[in-house]
Structures are given as structure tokens and as C-alpha cells.
mmCIF file of C-alpha atoms in Angstrom:
data_model
loop_
_atom_site.group_PDB
_atom_site.id
_atom_site.type_symbol
_atom_site.label_atom_id
_atom_site.label_comp_id
_atom_site.label_asym_id
_atom_site.label_seq_id
_atom_site.Cartn_x
_atom_site.Cartn_y
_atom_site.Cartn_z
ATOM 1 C CA MET A 7 -51.420 31.557 15.020
ATOM 2 C CA SER A 8 -51.368 30.303 18.590
ATOM 3 C CA GLY A 9 -48.867 27.984 20.211
ATOM 4 C CA GLN A 10 -45.731 26.505 18.738
ATOM 5 C CA GLU A 11 -45.722 24.073 15.858
ATOM 6 C CA GLY A 12 -44.461 20.588 16.609
ATOM 7 C CA PRO A 13 -41.563 18.942 14.804
ATOM 8 C CA THR A 14 -41.971 17.946 11.172
ATOM 9 C CA LEU A 15 -42.275 14.153 11.011
ATOM 10 C CA ILE A 16 -41.853 12.056 7.875
ATOM 11 C CA SER A 17 -44.598 9.448 7.978
ATOM 12 C CA THR A 18 -42.897 7.136 5.476
ATOM 13 C CA VAL A 19 -39.814 6.939 7.690
ATOM 14 C CA GLN A 20 -41.982 6.212 10.715
ATOM 15 C CA ARG A 21 -43.734 3.386 8.837
ATOM 16 C CA ALA A 22 -40.409 1.916 7.708
ATOM 17 C CA PHE A 23 -39.039 1.848 11.253
ATOM 18 C CA ARG A 24 -42.261 0.344 12.565
ATOM 19 C CA LEU A 25 -42.076 -2.351 9.901
ATOM 20 C CA MET A 26 -38.417 -3.050 10.645
ATOM 21 C CA GLU A 27 -39.237 -3.498 14.330
ATOM 22 C CA ALA A 28 -41.950 -6.002 13.365
ATOM 23 C CA VAL A 29 -39.502 -7.934 11.164
ATOM 24 C CA GLY A 30 -37.003 -8.024 14.014
ATOM 25 C CA ALA A 31 -39.589 -9.504 16.366
ATOM 26 C CA HIS A 32 -39.682 -12.726 14.296
ATOM 27 C CA GLU A 33 -36.386 -14.582 14.493
ATOM 28 C CA SER A 34 -37.466 -17.144 11.901
ATOM 29 C CA GLY A 35 -39.036 -14.584 9.599
ATOM 30 C CA ALA A 36 -42.599 -13.450 8.901
ATOM 31 C CA PRO A 37 -44.595 -13.035 5.662
ATOM 32 C CA ALA A 38 -45.653 -9.644 4.387
ATOM 33 C CA LYS A 39 -49.326 -10.182 5.175
ATOM 34 C CA GLN A 40 -48.555 -10.898 8.837
ATOM 35 C CA LEU A 41 -46.249 -7.893 9.065
ATOM 36 C CA ALA A 42 -48.959 -5.692 7.547
ATOM 37 C CA ARG A 43 -51.464 -6.859 10.173
ATOM 38 C CA GLU A 44 -49.033 -6.342 13.051
ATOM 39 C CA THR A 45 -48.062 -2.830 11.972
ATOM 40 C CA GLY A 46 -51.480 -1.682 10.798
ATOM 41 C CA LEU A 47 -50.074 -0.812 7.378
ATOM 42 C CA ALA A 48 -51.820 -1.367 4.095
ATOM 43 C CA LEU A 49 -50.558 -4.499 2.331
ATOM 44 C CA GLY A 50 -49.451 -2.486 -0.709
ATOM 45 C CA THR A 51 -47.478 -0.092 1.509
ATOM 46 C CA THR A 52 -45.919 -3.029 3.338
ATOM 47 C CA TYR A 53 -44.753 -4.648 0.106
ATOM 48 C CA HIS A 54 -43.362 -1.326 -1.154
ATOM 49 C CA LEU A 55 -41.385 -0.680 2.029
ATOM 50 C CA LEU A 56 -40.127 -4.278 2.200
ATOM 51 C CA ARG A 57 -38.891 -4.164 -1.410
ATOM 52 C CA THR A 58 -36.997 -0.958 -0.647
ATOM 53 C CA MET A 59 -35.439 -2.328 2.533
ATOM 54 C CA VAL A 60 -34.483 -5.596 0.803
ATOM 55 C CA HIS A 61 -32.832 -3.628 -2.002
ATOM 56 C CA ASP A 62 -30.771 -1.599 0.510
ATOM 57 C CA GLY A 63 -29.823 -4.611 2.633
ATOM 58 C CA TYR A 64 -31.755 -3.744 5.790
ATOM 59 C CA VAL A 65 -34.171 -6.661 5.315
ATOM 60 C CA ARG A 66 -33.621 -10.019 3.621
ATOM 61 C CA LYS A 67 -36.275 -12.112 1.867
ATOM 62 C CA LEU A 68 -35.922 -15.841 2.483
ATOM 63 C CA ASP A 69 -36.692 -18.561 -0.050
ATOM 64 C CA ASP A 70 -40.017 -19.317 1.660
ATOM 65 C CA GLY A 71 -41.174 -15.717 1.128
ATOM 66 C CA THR A 72 -40.727 -14.572 4.726
ATOM 67 C CA PHE A 73 -38.634 -11.576 5.755
ATOM 68 C CA VAL A 74 -35.814 -11.271 8.312
ATOM 69 C CA LEU A 75 -33.426 -8.465 9.231
ATOM 70 C CA GLY A 76 -30.555 -7.968 6.794
ATOM 71 C CA GLU A 77 -26.786 -7.750 7.184
ATOM 72 C CA ARG A 78 -26.784 -3.963 6.799
ATOM 73 C CA LEU A 79 -28.275 -3.644 10.271
ATOM 74 C CA GLY A 80 -25.434 -5.711 11.687
ATOM 75 C CA ALA A 81 -22.958 -3.222 10.242
ATOM 76 C CA LEU A 82 -24.882 -0.367 11.833
ATOM 77 C CA HIS A 83 -24.837 -2.183 15.165
ATOM 78 C CA THR A 84 -21.078 -2.690 14.912
ATOM 79 C CA GLY A 85 -20.584 0.977 14.095
ATOM 80 C CA SER A 86 -22.724 1.990 17.038
ATOM 81 C CA ARG A 87 -20.751 -0.320 19.330
ATOM 82 C CA ASP A 88 -17.486 1.192 18.098
ATOM 83 C CA GLN A 89 -18.792 4.710 18.717
ATOM 84 C CA THR A 90 -19.849 3.702 22.220
ATOM 85 C CA ALA A 91 -16.390 2.286 22.989
ATOM 86 C CA LEU A 92 -14.680 5.434 21.722
ATOM 87 C CA SER A 93 -17.012 7.645 23.736
ATOM 88 C CA ARG A 94 -15.923 5.769 26.872
ATOM 89 C CA VAL A 95 -12.219 6.420 26.290
ATOM 90 C CA ARG A 96 -12.399 9.930 24.828
ATOM 91 C CA PRO A 97 -12.315 11.620 28.277
ATOM 92 C CA THR A 98 -9.203 9.586 29.111
ATOM 93 C CA LEU A 99 -7.523 10.749 25.896
ATOM 94 C CA THR A 100 -8.480 14.320 26.723
ATOM 95 C CA GLU A 101 -6.898 13.944 30.156
ATOM 96 C CA LEU A 102 -3.738 12.571 28.530
ATOM 97 C CA ARG A 103 -3.608 15.539 26.170
ATOM 98 C CA ASP A 104 -3.953 18.003 29.019
ATOM 99 C CA ASP A 105 -1.441 16.236 31.285
ATOM 100 C CA LEU A 106 1.282 16.131 28.630
ATOM 101 C CA SER A 107 0.306 19.207 26.597
ATOM 102 C CA ALA A 108 0.417 17.026 23.500
ATOM 103 C CA ALA A 109 -2.069 15.731 20.964
ATOM 104 C CA ALA A 110 -3.212 12.175 21.794
ATOM 105 C CA TYR A 111 -3.801 9.440 19.218
ATOM 106 C CA LEU A 112 -5.454 6.014 19.314
ATOM 107 C CA THR A 113 -5.040 3.405 16.574
ATOM 108 C CA LEU A 114 -6.515 -0.070 16.110
ATOM 109 C CA TYR A 115 -5.346 -2.886 13.848
ATOM 110 C CA GLU A 116 -8.497 -4.079 12.083
ATOM 111 C CA ASP A 117 -8.982 -6.045 8.864
ATOM 112 C CA GLY A 118 -5.251 -6.033 8.259
ATOM 113 C CA GLU A 119 -4.864 -2.267 8.460
ATOM 114 C CA ILE A 120 -3.580 0.159 11.111
ATOM 115 C CA ARG A 121 -6.279 2.802 11.388
ATOM 116 C CA VAL A 122 -6.482 6.003 13.396
ATOM 117 C CA ALA A 123 -9.545 5.539 15.603
ATOM 118 C CA GLU A 124 -9.388 8.846 17.492
ATOM 119 C CA ILE A 125 -7.339 12.031 17.782
ATOM 120 C CA VAL A 126 -7.748 14.467 20.662
ATOM 121 C CA ASP A 127 -5.923 17.759 20.193
ATOM 122 C CA GLY A 128 -6.387 21.426 21.034
ATOM 123 C CA PRO A 129 -4.993 24.935 20.520
ATOM 124 C CA LYS A 130 -2.091 24.229 22.888
ATOM 125 C CA ALA A 131 -1.639 20.672 21.638
ATOM 126 C CA PRO A 132 -2.073 20.663 17.849
ATOM 127 C CA ARG A 133 -2.193 17.381 15.980
ATOM 128 C CA VAL A 134 0.487 16.490 13.466
ATOM 129 C CA ASP A 135 -0.452 17.212 9.878
ATOM 130 C CA LEU A 136 -1.345 13.767 8.486
ATOM 131 C CA TRP A 137 0.058 14.665 5.100
ATOM 132 C CA VAL A 138 0.441 11.014 4.122
ATOM 133 C CA GLY A 139 -2.422 8.608 4.736
ATOM 134 C CA PHE A 140 -1.805 6.541 7.850
ATOM 135 C CA GLY A 141 -2.352 3.336 5.901
ATOM 136 C CA ASP A 142 0.811 4.138 3.951
ATOM 137 C CA ALA A 143 2.885 5.220 6.942
ATOM 138 C CA GLY A 144 2.787 2.406 9.479
ATOM 139 C CA HIS A 145 6.545 1.908 9.108
ATOM 140 C CA ALA A 146 7.257 5.582 9.793
ATOM 141 C CA THR A 147 5.218 6.334 12.922
ATOM 142 C CA ALA A 148 5.553 5.354 16.556
ATOM 143 C CA LEU A 149 1.878 4.372 16.523
ATOM 144 C CA GLY A 150 2.302 2.078 13.528
ATOM 145 C CA LYS A 151 5.575 0.558 14.670
ATOM 146 C CA THR A 152 4.042 -0.217 18.069
ATOM 147 C CA VAL A 153 1.339 -2.270 16.372
ATOM 148 C CA LEU A 154 3.864 -3.983 14.093
ATOM 149 C CA ARG A 155 5.999 -4.921 17.087
ATOM 150 C CA GLU A 156 2.980 -6.532 18.773
ATOM 151 C CA LEU A 157 2.007 -8.609 15.726
ATOM 152 C CA ASP A 158 3.369 -12.123 15.308
ATOM 153 C CA ALA A 159 5.970 -12.675 12.597
ATOM 154 C CA GLU A 160 3.463 -13.985 10.040
ATOM 155 C CA ALA A 161 0.998 -11.110 10.446
ATOM 156 C CA ARG A 162 3.823 -8.565 10.396
ATOM 157 C CA ALA A 163 5.288 -10.006 7.195
ATOM 158 C CA GLU A 164 1.854 -10.072 5.570
ATOM 159 C CA TYR A 165 1.267 -6.418 6.443
ATOM 160 C CA LEU A 166 4.658 -5.304 5.138
ATOM 161 C CA SER A 167 4.151 -7.254 1.905
ATOM 162 C CA ARG A 168 1.138 -5.032 1.150
ATOM 163 C CA HIS A 169 2.621 -1.664 2.153
ATOM 164 C CA ALA A 170 5.561 0.045 0.507
ATOM 165 C CA MET A 171 8.083 1.567 2.919
ATOM 166 C CA ASN A 172 8.256 4.984 1.287
ATOM 167 C CA ASP A 173 10.788 7.574 2.423
ATOM 168 C CA LEU A 174 8.628 10.285 3.947
ATOM 169 C CA THR A 175 11.595 12.167 5.416
ATOM 170 C CA PRO A 176 15.390 11.645 5.361
ATOM 171 C CA ARG A 177 14.996 9.822 8.696
ATOM 172 C CA THR A 178 12.381 7.281 7.546
ATOM 173 C CA ILE A 179 13.395 3.624 7.728
ATOM 174 C CA THR A 180 12.854 2.278 4.206
ATOM 175 C CA TYR A 181 14.415 -1.191 4.432
ATOM 176 C CA ARG A 182 12.351 -4.022 5.870
ATOM 177 C CA ALA A 183 15.341 -5.808 7.399
ATOM 178 C CA GLU A 184 16.357 -2.677 9.289
ATOM 179 C CA LEU A 185 12.806 -2.028 10.513
ATOM 180 C CA LEU A 186 12.459 -5.610 11.742
ATOM 181 C CA ARG A 187 15.871 -5.463 13.405
ATOM 182 C CA ARG A 188 14.864 -2.369 15.357
ATOM 183 C CA LEU A 189 11.470 -3.778 16.287
ATOM 184 C CA ASP A 190 13.019 -7.037 17.532
ATOM 185 C CA ALA A 191 16.003 -5.423 19.252
ATOM 186 C CA SER A 192 13.956 -4.451 22.310
ATOM 187 C CA PRO A 193 10.748 -6.525 22.347
ATOM 188 C CA HIS A 194 10.083 -5.765 26.019
ATOM 189 C CA ARG A 195 10.765 -2.049 25.863
ATOM 190 C CA PRO A 196 7.537 -0.339 26.912
ATOM 191 C CA ALA A 197 7.406 2.343 24.222
ATOM 192 C CA VAL A 198 8.297 2.989 20.595
ATOM 193 C CA THR A 199 9.389 6.379 19.292
ATOM 194 C CA ASP A 200 9.836 8.080 15.984
ATOM 195 C CA ILE A 201 11.918 11.221 15.678
ATOM 196 C CA GLU A 202 11.054 13.037 12.454
ATOM 197 C CA GLU A 203 10.470 9.731 10.626
ATOM 198 C CA TYR A 204 6.960 10.669 9.537
ATOM 199 C CA ARG A 205 7.228 14.450 9.453
ATOM 200 C CA LEU A 206 10.165 16.783 9.944
ATOM 201 C CA GLY A 207 9.833 18.802 13.119
ATOM 202 C CA THR A 208 7.684 16.193 14.901
ATOM 203 C CA ALA A 209 8.528 13.516 17.466
ATOM 204 C CA CYS A 210 6.129 10.806 18.662
ATOM 205 C CA VAL A 211 6.017 8.076 21.277
ATOM 206 C CA ALA A 212 3.468 5.251 21.569
ATOM 207 C CA VAL A 213 2.619 2.204 23.684
ATOM 208 C CA PRO A 214 0.358 -0.802 23.010
ATOM 209 C CA VAL A 215 -3.353 -1.003 23.822
ATOM 210 C CA ARG A 216 -5.823 -3.818 23.264
ATOM 211 C CA ARG A 217 -9.515 -4.116 22.580
ATOM 212 C CA GLY A 218 -10.120 -7.729 23.433
ATOM 213 C CA GLU A 219 -7.978 -9.584 20.889
ATOM 214 C CA THR A 220 -7.529 -6.487 18.724
ATOM 215 C CA ILE A 221 -4.117 -4.803 18.917
ATOM 216 C CA GLY A 222 -3.779 -1.028 18.897
ATOM 217 C CA SER A 223 -1.566 1.788 20.074
ATOM 218 C CA LEU A 224 -1.820 4.951 22.129
ATOM 219 C CA GLY A 225 0.565 7.798 21.505
ATOM 220 C CA ILE A 226 1.330 11.490 21.563
ATOM 221 C CA SER A 227 3.097 13.895 19.221
ATOM 222 C CA LEU A 228 5.352 16.773 20.186
ATOM 223 C CA ASP A 229 7.439 19.415 18.509
ATOM 224 C CA VAL A 230 10.887 17.911 17.972
ATOM 225 C CA ASN A 231 12.347 20.583 20.283
ATOM 226 C CA ARG A 232 10.471 18.860 23.138
ATOM 227 C CA THR A 233 11.959 15.419 22.479
ATOM 228 C CA ALA A 234 13.485 15.360 25.968
ATOM 229 C CA ARG A 235 9.948 15.017 27.344
ATOM 230 C CA LEU A 236 9.279 11.747 25.535
ATOM 231 C CA ASP A 237 10.935 9.539 28.163
ATOM 232 C CA GLU A 238 9.064 11.126 31.052
ATOM 233 C CA ALA A 239 5.814 10.809 29.106
ATOM 234 C CA VAL A 240 6.092 7.021 28.878
ATOM 235 C CA THR A 241 4.972 6.362 32.463
ATOM 236 C CA THR A 242 1.834 8.443 31.932
ATOM 237 C CA LEU A 243 1.217 6.742 28.595
ATOM 238 C CA LEU A 244 1.472 3.255 30.099
ATOM 239 C CA THR A 245 -0.953 4.063 32.900
ATOM 240 C CA THR A 246 -3.366 5.661 30.455
ATOM 241 C CA ALA A 247 -3.074 2.715 28.048
ATOM 242 C CA GLU A 248 -4.326 0.353 30.753
ATOM 243 C CA ARG A 249 -7.400 2.534 31.263
ATOM 244 C CA VAL A 250 -7.995 2.830 27.519
ATOM 245 C CA SER A 251 -7.725 -0.947 27.038
ATOM 246 C CA GLN A 252 -10.241 -1.499 29.811
ATOM 247 C CA GLY A 253 -12.638 1.060 28.339
ATOM 248 C CA LEU A 254 -12.389 -0.356 24.821
ATOM 249 C CA SER A 255 -12.927 -3.927 26.001
ATOM 250 C CA LEU A 256 -16.087 -3.309 28.022
ATOM 251 C CA THR A 257 -19.063 -5.067 26.492
ATOM 252 C CA ILE A 258 -21.795 -3.210 28.360
#
């Protein structure tokens, strides 16, 4: 044998992508026969691929028999956009981790839930063990409480009506009135902390970030023995949060 073999290519996948590109070129839709001509595919192959893509949501068949791109592609585009935004801010989170010797966390409030979007940790800055799903711990974490503080009263009440305030540690706030009192007591304070409210032995501090109109939070976690460092970390967190908000909000 001479020379190196090239990569193994799946011809059916290549045909499907070629057909999808042809569908996307017609904003008002195109019939199967036209798509077959434009792609050089046999009509039977075109129909077979279109049926498969319609079934999976990547292509939609209109009432007049023409085909347009389906909603599934929109979801892929959104996911790709989210990945791009996170890739822009990941170096900033890494810098935060290294500056404070603490794991860095980013959350976003989307579709009524507080979700962890990114965690950057390392051997010298281990992440906290997320032993309870974050969706059930918004009341017990600095990251979650930061988002709740930024929400308006209606959105905050709606969130709390759907999430039980379970006692994760002896320090967890489990009464809504007390949580709201603490959140409203210092609305202009730059940072929110939790000291062993989510996990014994861990302290956290967080500040708000935004992605356009979407609220989020940026925070760090430390061993509770390093709690004295939380106050001095706030200035760095606030500066970093501005950079993260800018990176998340870029549209290009």
C-alpha cells in the first residue's frame, strides 16, 4: 500500500447536508423535484432524505408541498450562539479563578430557572460539590440569591412558588419571609454571600451579571476558613462581572 488513506466519509450524511443547504436557500420553500435538480440527487433519494429530516424536525413540509427549514435548526443555532458567548467569557472566568484562588461560577436565569452556565475550577481551586441540584437550591446559594434579588417582586414570587426552600444545612434560610427580608434589606449592596447555607465548610460570594435582558450572577466559592477573603474579593468580582456582561451581550 502506498500513501495514506483519506478520512472515511459517509455519503448519506453529505447528501443530507447538501439537501439542507438547498432548502435553506429558498426562504419561501421549494418542492422536492426542484431540490433534487439543484443538488444533483436522485428524486427517490431526495424524497427519502426529506421525509427523514421532516420527521426529526430539521425540515418542515408546508401545505403546498414545498419544504422549508424546521424549528430544530433554530434550536441548534441558539445552542451554538450560547456556546460562542461562553467561549468569549471563559478566559475571564479563568483569570478570576487564578486571581482569587477560588472556583468561579456563572449562572443565568432562563425560562424561569437559575441555571449554572459555566464553572471554572482547578487543582488549587476545587469547585463545591453540587450535591443538591442547583434548581432546588436557589434560596441557599449566593449565586441564586443574587439572581432573586435582581428579579422584580412578581418574578421572584413566581419562582419561589415553584421551588421548595429545603434545609440543606443548619444555616439554610427556609422561610420565605426571612429570605425576602434579607434580600430587600440591602438592595444596593454590591454582593450577596452565603456562609455554609448550601454546604457545610463552604462560603460563597456573588454579584449580578447580565446578558442583554437576561439576569445572571458571577461568584466564587471558598473554604469557610477563608471567609475573611470574601470582602476583598468583591472588588475583583465587580470588575470581572462588567467584562463578563459585555462578553455575553456581544452579538457578533
